[in-house]
Amino acid sequence: MAEFVRLDSSTSRHTMDKSITLPPDEIFRNLENAKRFAIDIGGSLTKLAYYSTVQHKVAKVRSFDKATKEAASDKLYEISVQEEVTARLHFIKFENAYIETCLDFIKDHLVNTETKVIKATGGGAHKFKELIERKLGLKVDKEDEMTCLIKGCNFVLRNIPHEAFVYAKHADSEFRFQTTQPDIFPYLLVNIGSGVSIVKVESEDKFERIGGSSIGGGTFWGLGALLTKTKRFDELLQLASKGQHTSVDMLVKDIYGGSYGSLGLTGDLIASSFGKSATADKEFSKEDMAKSLLHMISNDIGQLACLYAKLHNLSRVYFGGFFIRGHPVTMHTITYSINFFTKGEVQALFLRHEGYLGAIGAFLKGAEEDNPNQYSWGENYAGSSGLMSVSPDMNPMQRARSGTFPFDMLEMDRLERQLVNLPLLQDPSSYIPDTMDLTEDALAREYWLYCFEEALDGVVKRAVASQPDMPEAAERAEKFRQKYRHKLQTLRHQPFAYGSLTVRSLLDTREHCLNEFNFPDPYSKIKQNENDIALKYYQKAVKSLEELSWEERQFALVRGVLAGNVFDWGAKAVSDVLESDPEFGFEQAKRQLEERPWLVDSYDQWLERLRGPPHKCALFFVDNSGVDIILGVIPFVRELLSRGTEVVLASNSGPALNDVTNGELQILTERIAAMDPVIQAGLREDRLTLVQSGSSSPCLDLSRLDKVLAQVVRERQTDLVIIEGMGRAIHTNYYAMLSCESLKMAVIKNSWLADRLGGKLFSVVFKYEVPAGKPSQGSAAVTPS
Amino acid sequence: MAEFVRLDSSTSRHTMDKSITLPPDEIFRNLENAKRFAIDIGGSLTKLAYYSTVQHKVAKVRSFDKATKEAASDKLYEISVQEEVTARLHFIKFENAYIETCLDFIKDHLVNTETKVIKATGGGAHKFKELIERKLGLKVDKEDEMTCLIKGCNFVLRNIPHEAFVYAKHADSEFRFQTTQPDIFPYLLVNIGSGVSIVKVESEDKFERIGGSSIGGGTFWGLGALLTKTKRFDELLQLASKGQHTSVDMLVKDIYGGSYGSLGLTGDLIASSFGKSATADKEFSKEDMAKSLLHMISNDIGQLACLYAKLHNLSRVYFGGFFIRGHPVTMHTITYSINFFTKGEVQALFLRHEGYLGAIGAFLKGYITYSRWRLPGSRAMYGCG
């Protein structure tokens, strides 16, 4: 068993030049493998993009050779840690003032000599052209600004879940994130820089600037500076946020004494911006004038945007540009304006990574030979700063943390597989994977953040224990702890940092951080061990099931899946038991289960359905290794196969907690096939298929699944989807509406959640659903035709 | 001043009381026969309307009686001068500052005791309500401002040939008058007062305020006053007409070094109004700031007007309100903006009697008459205060 043969830590690689104040390990990561640079220089911020290859550890499982098996060990399979090279996109944003320092730093660390050009865009590109060429020795290759912006926008809309959000100042959560749309086109992009550009985007390569306005961010800034003698844009916004526009603006009621009812104008409506300053002989406060100016400009842009949207029949309108970027004040006024002018028909949408669009686009232009758009990309929570990380008034703490150099980062990993929607979603555009949005539920947020913080010690311990031969594992684990704890702290203050805060995003962030510090699969050995043990009981379990009557067996199979699902290292209540009592057995788990009627109980309908004709094909999203998969799921699958139903087993592509991975499941099914003719026949006749989900998360996002899975589901005419486990069926997908029959099974292994759902620890959710309008096959069987 | 006479009458003579400082023979004519008053009080100007009957001489021709013909003369027919009474509408416009003097004058000359009410409209109507009632002893009857405006607009478009015109600053003749359309509907009226109202008019009685903007004449005036310390609207326009907007505005070429060809933006296009004042550490001249402001507001209104015209499929767009009224500078910038945004597909139209629309409408509201009217004498287009 080779494990971490080469001592390697990405964190120790950077030797920093001490004369530079850039924070090591945090900015310009992986520069030594960097290639394909792109830079977007705006009026005040520089955005740099590059592509790197990241070498990191992955845990692989492999069956022992038959020949050497007896000699080697009694283990089912061996685990080897291998080096894998994956692609990553890095985006860094910093103030133009630091551009020289940054270029020097890059030059010093850039070892890849293949890089000859740097793609550049943005208004500042031609100003800094010479500096860049001199410092980096790269040729600056200018790209069209608007093309880059649109390319970048398409990219983030397609690849980053919860990229777009609606801003609601007075709501419980200011940011309401939108789920990714299956088709992002067409949309309107309103870019508010110095002026305003209004662009209609119809497809990846087709866009048109359909309008614009000279009244934009530069007008706010310029007029604001003249009126208030305040030169800084941020300060002007600050002034505005404190002012009263009614002292400067002439309202409808100032003219008519009240509302103008017959025209539908309320008294508070602004009739004339700055109308009072025309005749009043008095001084106006800076704050009031700034506020009036802000309203004037926001309302004007909002109205124009609405008119263009209507004229071109577009309902999705995204706003960007420095006027908007990271400024709740302007997001609020623009939102207000759009609501006013469209009477709520159109929502103003904003983007989390709006500041990076130009840089992303310029990068993509330069990387066309790599076909970046052929892949799916995922936001790396470990390496990304999150929304408003450096906004001066939002988070002074974070600004101080990075010392003298405030910056913001985004990292995206190239996923091995292209991700698509599950074809069986009833309405992909309204599908929301997560059951609970913690950004909107302060109590739940408090609990889960606490819960993850509490569990951190255990995770660190587990991570260290998984690499006993690595002396520096403890040090890395400590870095992991710091990083994840910092993420949790950030999320406490800015729950919106990475889109909607959910249990899933907390889990995924933890996985990303673990990977970051080279703990690719802390549970690999535990899983291996549990798989070994469970497998020994397989035949006995199957035999005892076969002795039961049909009806008894159906119930026992369901109870088996549920009891198996109790074995979960991801749940604190259970991991404590497993830790202290390794013999915690399958039978004991069954005794822990709630008696019927369960918390959610449609078992009777399920049983009724089973009396009917068999399903054509079932898609089963599996959960944990060990007892869960081997003694719970496989017997259940076996029964489906026996009924004549084809089964597609979907498991994670990469490791997450003790979830069974596709690699492990392949070995397990082979082993089981060797002792079970039903499984063997299933595999041989291609009625039992294993597919990857495309995910490495303990949860499940049905809108981002492996393309192959989607293809198989379609080909097999899948008419039943089974989702198992708390992560996939409760934290996510509890409310997911499918276009075919579905079965969601889980045991609630968290007392807080149980309480929330009105149950108790080890309550059972057994949710069998038939889509509305589709008569269940079962009832059809009751009245045979 | 504008006067309308019913089409069966012609011009007349009358006498004025000499003891009053108001110009005799010129203003408030025929008060002694006046009835049906209406008043439109705007932010700075008052417009008064009334109806009078005018007794005047008409020359009549008559064939000689066959019987007497030979005896009298060899003329074909005889001419006799007769008295005839015809109806006339009077509209007078003056600054709000003179309202009290005017009300006194009217009171002194009003002999018709049948008049009990005065129709009133305009933003100032409620402000001066009490004064009017006290001075004139008439009950102020408020009429909806927009309804009056539209009614007045329909009236002038229908009754006055060459009412509408296109403004072309550099053409041989600045004013290109339009012939009266057989059907005046539908049209868009963009009224630029303190703010902007954009009204779609579909028939005599059907109109809708489809949009508006708070960036209007009041914004030019208010921001202009703050920026230049110049308090008078006319002076601000004067400043603007002498300024250079390019020193304050950021142009496309200031950002990109030239045009932005792929987006079809020329280098001289304003990318950001006042964009240069954001970062430049210098003083800007009053003229330049006023000019930049004028462009900003005119372009914005022009763009909104075009978008609403397109959205509602309207090709006739009339502009009015005090921002426009009698100001070649703003007519020019609005015309320029409309040409730019519609690429010439829509023309900005202005009205000769735009300032009277509210007063005409208020008058008509009370005394609907569908007689045809015509303008008796041609007065100066931008005269009368």
CSV table of N, CA and C in Angstrom, one decimal, chain A residues 123 126 144-146 194-196 207 209 212-215 218-219 221-223 225-227 231 250 255-257 260 262-263 265 270-275 277-281 284 289 296 300 303-304 307-308 310-311 341, chain B residues 123 126 144-146 194-196 207 209 211-215 218-219 221-223 225-227 231 250 255-256 260 262-263 265 270-275 277-281 284 289 296 300 303-304 307-308 310-311 341:
chain,number,residue,atom,x,y,z
A,123,GLY,N,-10.2,49.5,-19.9
A,123,GLY,CA,-9.8,50.9,-20.3
A,123,GLY,C,-8.3,51.2,-20.0
A,126,HIS,N,-4.3,50.0,-22.3
A,126,HIS,CA,-3.3,50.7,-23.1
A,126,HIS,C,-2.4,51.6,-22.3
A,144,ASP,N,-10.9,42.9,-27.2
A,144,ASP,CA,-12.0,43.8,-27.2
A,144,ASP,C,-12.7,43.7,-25.8
A,145,GLU,N,-13.0,44.8,-25.2
A,145,GLU,CA,-13.5,44.9,-23.8
A,145,GLU,C,-14.9,44.3,-23.7
A,146,MET,N,-15.8,44.6,-24.6
A,146,MET,CA,-17.1,44.1,-24.5
A,146,MET,C,-17.2,42.6,-24.7
A,194,SER,N,-18.2,54.3,-16.3
A,194,SER,CA,-18.3,55.7,-16.3
A,194,SER,C,-19.6,56.1,-17.0
A,195,GLY,N,-19.9,55.4,-18.1
A,195,GLY,CA,-21.2,55.5,-18.7
A,195,GLY,C,-21.9,54.2,-18.6
A,196,VAL,N,-22.9,54.1,-19.4
A,196,VAL,CA,-23.7,52.8,-19.3
A,196,VAL,C,-23.8,52.2,-20.7
A,207,PHE,N,-23.8,38.9,-29.4
A,207,PHE,CA,-24.3,40.0,-28.6
A,207,PHE,C,-24.4,41.3,-29.3
A,209,ARG,N,-24.8,45.7,-28.6
A,209,ARG,CA,-25.0,46.8,-27.7
A,209,ARG,C,-26.2,47.5,-28.2
A,212,GLY,N,-27.3,52.6,-24.5
A,212,GLY,CA,-26.4,53.1,-23.6
A,212,GLY,C,-26.8,54.4,-23.1
A,213,SER,N,-26.0,55.0,-22.2
A,213,SER,CA,-26.4,56.3,-21.7
A,213,SER,C,-25.1,56.9,-21.2
A,214,SER,N,-25.0,58.2,-21.3
A,214,SER,CA,-23.9,58.9,-20.7
A,214,SER,C,-24.0,59.2,-19.3
A,215,ILE,N,-25.2,58.9,-18.7
A,215,ILE,CA,-25.5,59.2,-17.3
A,215,ILE,C,-25.2,57.9,-16.5
A,218,GLY,N,-19.6,57.6,-13.8
A,218,GLY,CA,-18.8,58.8,-14.0
A,218,GLY,C,-19.6,60.1,-13.7
A,219,THR,N,-20.8,60.0,-14.0
A,219,THR,CA,-21.7,61.2,-13.8
A,219,THR,C,-22.0,61.4,-12.3
A,221,TRP,N,-20.0,60.3,-10.0
A,221,TRP,CA,-18.7,60.7,-9.4
A,221,TRP,C,-18.4,62.2,-9.8
A,222,GLY,N,-18.5,62.5,-11.0
A,222,GLY,CA,-18.1,63.8,-11.5
A,222,GLY,C,-19.0,64.9,-11.0
A,223,LEU,N,-20.3,64.8,-11.1
A,223,LEU,CA,-21.2,65.8,-10.6
A,223,LEU,C,-21.1,65.8,-9.0
A,225,ALA,N,-18.6,65.1,-7.2
A,225,ALA,CA,-17.3,65.8,-6.8
A,225,ALA,C,-17.5,67.3,-6.9
A,226,LEU,N,-18.2,67.8,-8.0
A,226,LEU,CA,-18.4,69.2,-8.2
A,226,LEU,C,-19.3,69.8,-7.1
A,227,LEU,N,-20.3,69.0,-6.8
A,227,LEU,CA,-21.3,69.5,-5.8
A,227,LEU,C,-20.9,69.5,-4.4
A,231,LYS,N,-13.9,63.9,-3.5
A,231,LYS,CA,-13.3,63.4,-4.7
A,231,LYS,C,-13.4,61.9,-4.8
A,250,MET,N,-37.8,67.9,-5.9
A,250,MET,CA,-39.1,68.4,-5.9
A,250,MET,C,-40.0,67.1,-6.0
A,255,ILE,N,-45.6,69.9,-5.5
A,255,ILE,CA,-46.3,70.6,-6.6
A,255,ILE,C,-47.8,70.6,-6.4
A,256,TYR,N,-48.3,69.4,-6.1
A,256,TYR,CA,-49.8,69.2,-6.1
A,256,TYR,C,-50.3,69.1,-4.7
A,257,GLY,N,-49.5,69.3,-3.7
A,257,GLY,CA,-50.0,69.2,-2.4
A,257,GLY,C,-50.3,67.8,-1.9
A,260,TYR,N,-50.9,62.7,-7.2
A,260,TYR,CA,-51.6,63.1,-8.5
A,260,TYR,C,-52.3,61.8,-8.9
A,262,SER,N,-55.1,60.9,-10.6
A,262,SER,CA,-55.5,60.5,-11.9
A,262,SER,C,-54.4,60.0,-12.8
A,263,LEU,N,-53.2,60.4,-12.5
A,263,LEU,CA,-52.1,59.8,-13.3
A,263,LEU,C,-51.4,58.7,-12.5
A,265,LEU,N,-49.7,58.9,-9.8
A,265,LEU,CA,-48.4,59.4,-9.2
A,265,LEU,C,-48.6,59.6,-7.7
A,270,ILE,N,-40.5,61.4,-6.9
A,270,ILE,CA,-39.7,62.5,-7.3
A,270,ILE,C,-40.2,63.1,-8.6
A,271,ALA,N,-40.7,64.3,-8.6
A,271,ALA,CA,-41.2,65.0,-9.8
A,271,ALA,C,-40.0,65.5,-10.6
A,272,SER,N,-39.1,66.1,-9.8
A,272,SER,CA,-38.0,66.8,-10.5
A,272,SER,C,-36.7,66.7,-9.6
A,273,SER,N,-35.8,65.9,-10.1
A,273,SER,CA,-34.5,65.8,-9.4
A,273,SER,C,-33.8,67.2,-9.3
A,274,PHE,N,-33.4,67.5,-8.1
A,274,PHE,CA,-32.8,68.8,-7.8
A,274,PHE,C,-33.8,70.0,-8.1
A,275,GLY,N,-35.1,69.7,-8.2
A,275,GLY,CA,-36.0,70.7,-8.5
A,275,GLY,C,-36.1,71.8,-7.4
A,277,SER,N,-33.6,73.0,-5.7
A,277,SER,CA,-32.4,73.8,-5.6
A,277,SER,C,-32.5,74.9,-6.7
A,278,ALA,N,-33.5,74.8,-7.6
A,278,ALA,CA,-33.6,75.8,-8.7
A,278,ALA,C,-34.0,77.1,-8.1
A,279,THR,N,-34.9,77.2,-7.1
A,279,THR,CA,-35.4,78.4,-6.6
A,279,THR,C,-35.1,78.7,-5.2
A,280,ALA,N,-34.9,77.6,-4.4
A,280,ALA,CA,-34.7,77.8,-3.0
A,280,ALA,C,-33.3,78.6,-2.7
A,281,ASP,N,-33.4,79.6,-1.9
A,281,ASP,CA,-32.2,80.3,-1.6
A,281,ASP,C,-31.5,79.8,-0.3
A,284,PHE,N,-27.5,73.5,0.6
A,284,PHE,CA,-28.0,72.1,0.7
A,284,PHE,C,-26.8,71.3,1.3
A,289,MET,N,-27.4,66.3,-1.3
A,289,MET,CA,-27.2,66.4,-2.7
A,289,MET,C,-26.7,65.1,-3.3
A,296,MET,N,-31.3,60.0,-8.8
A,296,MET,CA,-31.5,60.5,-10.1
A,296,MET,C,-30.9,59.5,-11.1
A,300,ASP,N,-32.8,56.7,-13.5
A,300,ASP,CA,-32.6,56.9,-14.9
A,300,ASP,C,-32.2,55.6,-15.6
A,303,GLN,N,-34.8,52.9,-15.5
A,303,GLN,CA,-35.9,53.1,-16.5
A,303,GLN,C,-35.4,52.7,-17.9
A,304,LEU,N,-34.2,53.1,-18.2
A,304,LEU,CA,-33.7,52.8,-19.5
A,304,LEU,C,-33.6,51.2,-19.7
A,307,LEU,N,-37.0,49.7,-20.3
A,307,LEU,CA,-37.5,50.0,-21.6
A,307,LEU,C,-36.8,49.1,-22.6
A,308,TYR,N,-35.5,49.0,-22.5
A,308,TYR,CA,-34.8,48.1,-23.5
A,308,TYR,C,-35.2,46.7,-23.3
A,310,LYS,N,-38.0,45.5,-22.2
A,310,LYS,CA,-39.4,45.4,-22.8
A,310,LYS,C,-39.3,45.4,-24.3
A,311,LEU,N,-38.6,46.3,-24.8
A,311,LEU,CA,-38.5,46.5,-26.3
A,311,LEU,C,-37.9,45.2,-26.9
A,341,PHE,N,-40.3,50.6,-12.1
A,341,PHE,CA,-40.7,50.8,-13.5
A,341,PHE,C,-41.3,49.6,-14.1
B,123,GLY,N,-49.7,73.6,-11.8
B,123,GLY,CA,-49.2,73.3,-10.5
B,123,GLY,C,-49.5,74.4,-9.5
B,126,HIS,N,-53.4,75.6,-7.0
B,126,HIS,CA,-53.8,75.5,-5.6
B,126,HIS,C,-53.1,76.6,-4.8
B,144,ASP,N,-58.1,69.0,-14.0
B,144,ASP,CA,-56.9,68.1,-14.1
B,144,ASP,C,-55.9,68.7,-15.1
B,145,GLU,N,-54.7,68.8,-14.6
B,145,GLU,CA,-53.7,69.5,-15.5
B,145,GLU,C,-53.4,68.7,-16.8
B,146,MET,N,-53.2,67.4,-16.6
B,146,MET,CA,-52.9,66.7,-17.8
B,146,MET,C,-54.0,66.7,-18.8
B,194,SER,N,-40.8,70.9,-14.8
B,194,SER,CA,-39.8,70.6,-13.8
B,194,SER,C,-39.3,69.2,-13.9
B,195,GLY,N,-40.3,68.3,-14.1
B,195,GLY,CA,-39.9,66.9,-14.5
B,195,GLY,C,-40.4,66.7,-15.9
B,196,VAL,N,-40.5,65.4,-16.3
B,196,VAL,CA,-40.9,65.1,-17.6
B,196,VAL,C,-42.1,64.1,-17.5
B,207,PHE,N,-56.2,59.3,-23.3
B,207,PHE,CA,-54.7,59.5,-23.2
B,207,PHE,C,-54.2,58.8,-22.0
B,209,ARG,N,-50.6,58.6,-19.4
B,209,ARG,CA,-49.2,58.9,-19.1
B,209,ARG,C,-48.4,57.6,-19.0
B,211,GLY,N,-45.1,57.3,-19.3
B,211,GLY,CA,-43.8,57.3,-18.6
B,211,GLY,C,-43.5,58.7,-18.2
B,212,GLY,N,-42.3,58.8,-17.6
B,212,GLY,CA,-41.9,60.1,-17.2
B,212,GLY,C,-40.5,60.0,-16.6
B,213,SER,N,-40.0,61.1,-16.2
B,213,SER,CA,-38.7,61.1,-15.6
B,213,SER,C,-38.5,62.3,-14.7
B,214,SER,N,-37.7,62.1,-13.7
B,214,SER,CA,-37.5,63.2,-12.8
B,214,SER,C,-36.4,64.1,-13.3
B,215,ILE,N,-35.7,63.7,-14.4
B,215,ILE,CA,-34.7,64.6,-14.9
B,215,ILE,C,-35.3,65.5,-16.0
B,218,GLY,N,-36.5,71.3,-14.2
B,218,GLY,CA,-36.1,71.6,-12.9
B,218,GLY,C,-34.7,71.1,-12.5
B,219,THR,N,-34.4,70.0,-13.1
B,219,THR,CA,-33.0,69.4,-12.9
B,219,THR,C,-32.0,70.3,-13.5
B,221,TRP,N,-32.3,73.4,-14.2
B,221,TRP,CA,-32.3,74.7,-13.4
B,221,TRP,C,-31.6,74.5,-12.0
B,222,GLY,N,-32.0,73.4,-11.3
B,222,GLY,CA,-31.6,73.2,-10.0
B,222,GLY,C,-30.1,72.8,-9.9
B,223,LEU,N,-29.7,71.9,-10.7
B,223,LEU,CA,-28.3,71.5,-10.7
B,223,LEU,C,-27.4,72.6,-11.3
B,225,ALA,N,-28.1,75.8,-11.1
B,225,ALA,CA,-27.9,76.8,-10.1
B,225,ALA,C,-26.8,76.4,-9.0
B,226,LEU,N,-26.8,75.2,-8.7
B,226,LEU,CA,-25.8,74.7,-7.7
B,226,LEU,C,-24.4,74.8,-8.3
B,227,LEU,N,-24.3,74.4,-9.5
B,227,LEU,CA,-23.0,74.3,-10.2
B,227,LEU,C,-22.4,75.7,-10.5
B,231,LYS,N,-28.9,81.8,-10.9
B,231,LYS,CA,-30.2,81.4,-10.4
B,231,LYS,C,-31.3,81.5,-11.5
B,250,MET,N,-16.7,63.1,-20.5
B,250,MET,CA,-15.7,62.1,-20.9
B,250,MET,C,-16.2,61.5,-22.2
B,255,ILE,N,-11.5,57.6,-23.5
B,255,ILE,CA,-11.3,56.3,-22.9
B,255,ILE,C,-10.5,55.4,-23.8
B,256,TYR,N,-10.9,55.3,-25.1
B,256,TYR,CA,-10.3,54.4,-26.0
B,256,TYR,C,-9.3,54.9,-27.0
B,260,TYR,N,-14.9,53.4,-30.8
B,260,TYR,CA,-15.0,52.0,-30.4
B,260,TYR,C,-15.8,51.3,-31.5
B,262,SER,N,-16.1,48.4,-33.0
B,262,SER,CA,-16.9,47.1,-33.0
B,262,SER,C,-18.2,47.4,-32.3
B,263,LEU,N,-18.4,48.4,-31.5
B,263,LEU,CA,-19.7,48.7,-30.9
B,263,LEU,C,-20.4,49.8,-31.7
B,265,LEU,N,-19.5,53.0,-31.8
B,265,LEU,CA,-19.4,54.2,-31.1
B,265,LEU,C,-18.4,55.1,-31.6
B,270,ILE,N,-20.5,61.2,-26.2
B,270,ILE,CA,-20.3,61.3,-24.8
B,270,ILE,C,-20.4,60.0,-24.1
B,271,ALA,N,-19.3,59.5,-23.5
B,271,ALA,CA,-19.3,58.2,-22.8
B,271,ALA,C,-19.9,58.4,-21.4
B,272,SER,N,-19.5,59.5,-20.8
B,272,SER,CA,-19.9,59.8,-19.4
B,272,SER,C,-20.1,61.3,-19.2
B,273,SER,N,-21.3,61.7,-19.0
B,273,SER,CA,-21.5,63.1,-18.7
B,273,SER,C,-20.9,63.5,-17.4
B,274,PHE,N,-20.1,64.5,-17.4
B,274,PHE,CA,-19.4,65.0,-16.2
B,274,PHE,C,-18.3,64.0,-15.8
B,275,GLY,N,-18.0,63.1,-16.7
B,275,GLY,CA,-17.0,62.1,-16.4
B,275,GLY,C,-15.6,62.7,-16.1
B,277,SER,N,-14.9,65.5,-14.6
B,277,SER,CA,-14.9,66.2,-13.4
B,277,SER,C,-14.7,65.2,-12.2
B,278,ALA,N,-14.8,63.9,-12.5
B,278,ALA,CA,-14.7,63.0,-11.4
B,278,ALA,C,-13.2,62.9,-10.9
B,279,THR,N,-12.3,63.1,-11.8
B,279,THR,CA,-10.9,62.9,-11.3
B,279,THR,C,-10.0,64.1,-11.6
B,280,ALA,N,-10.4,64.9,-12.6
B,280,ALA,CA,-9.6,66.1,-12.9
B,280,ALA,C,-9.6,67.1,-11.7
B,281,ASP,N,-8.4,67.5,-11.4
B,281,ASP,CA,-8.2,68.5,-10.3
B,281,ASP,C,-8.2,69.9,-10.8
B,284,PHE,N,-13.8,74.1,-13.5
B,284,PHE,CA,-14.5,74.1,-14.8
B,284,PHE,C,-15.3,75.3,-14.9
B,289,MET,N,-19.9,73.7,-17.8
B,289,MET,CA,-20.7,72.9,-16.9
B,289,MET,C,-22.2,73.0,-17.4
B,296,MET,N,-26.7,66.5,-21.2
B,296,MET,CA,-27.0,65.4,-20.4
B,296,MET,C,-28.5,65.2,-20.4
B,300,ASP,N,-31.0,62.6,-22.5
B,300,ASP,CA,-31.7,61.6,-21.7
B,300,ASP,C,-33.2,61.6,-22.1
B,303,GLN,N,-33.7,60.2,-25.5
B,303,GLN,CA,-33.7,58.8,-25.5
B,303,GLN,C,-34.9,58.1,-24.9
B,304,LEU,N,-35.4,58.7,-23.8
B,304,LEU,CA,-36.6,58.1,-23.2
B,304,LEU,C,-37.8,58.3,-24.2
B,307,LEU,N,-37.6,55.7,-26.9
B,307,LEU,CA,-37.9,54.3,-26.5
B,307,LEU,C,-39.4,54.2,-26.3
B,308,TYR,N,-40.0,55.2,-25.7
B,308,TYR,CA,-41.5,55.1,-25.5
B,308,TYR,C,-42.2,55.1,-26.8
B,310,LYS,N,-41.0,54.1,-29.7
B,310,LYS,CA,-40.9,52.7,-30.3
B,310,LYS,C,-41.8,51.7,-29.7
B,311,LEU,N,-41.7,51.7,-28.3
B,311,LEU,CA,-42.5,50.7,-27.6
B,311,LEU,C,-44.0,50.8,-27.9
B,341,PHE,N,-30.9,59.1,-31.6
B,341,PHE,CA,-31.4,57.9,-31.1
B,341,PHE,C,-32.3,57.1,-32.0
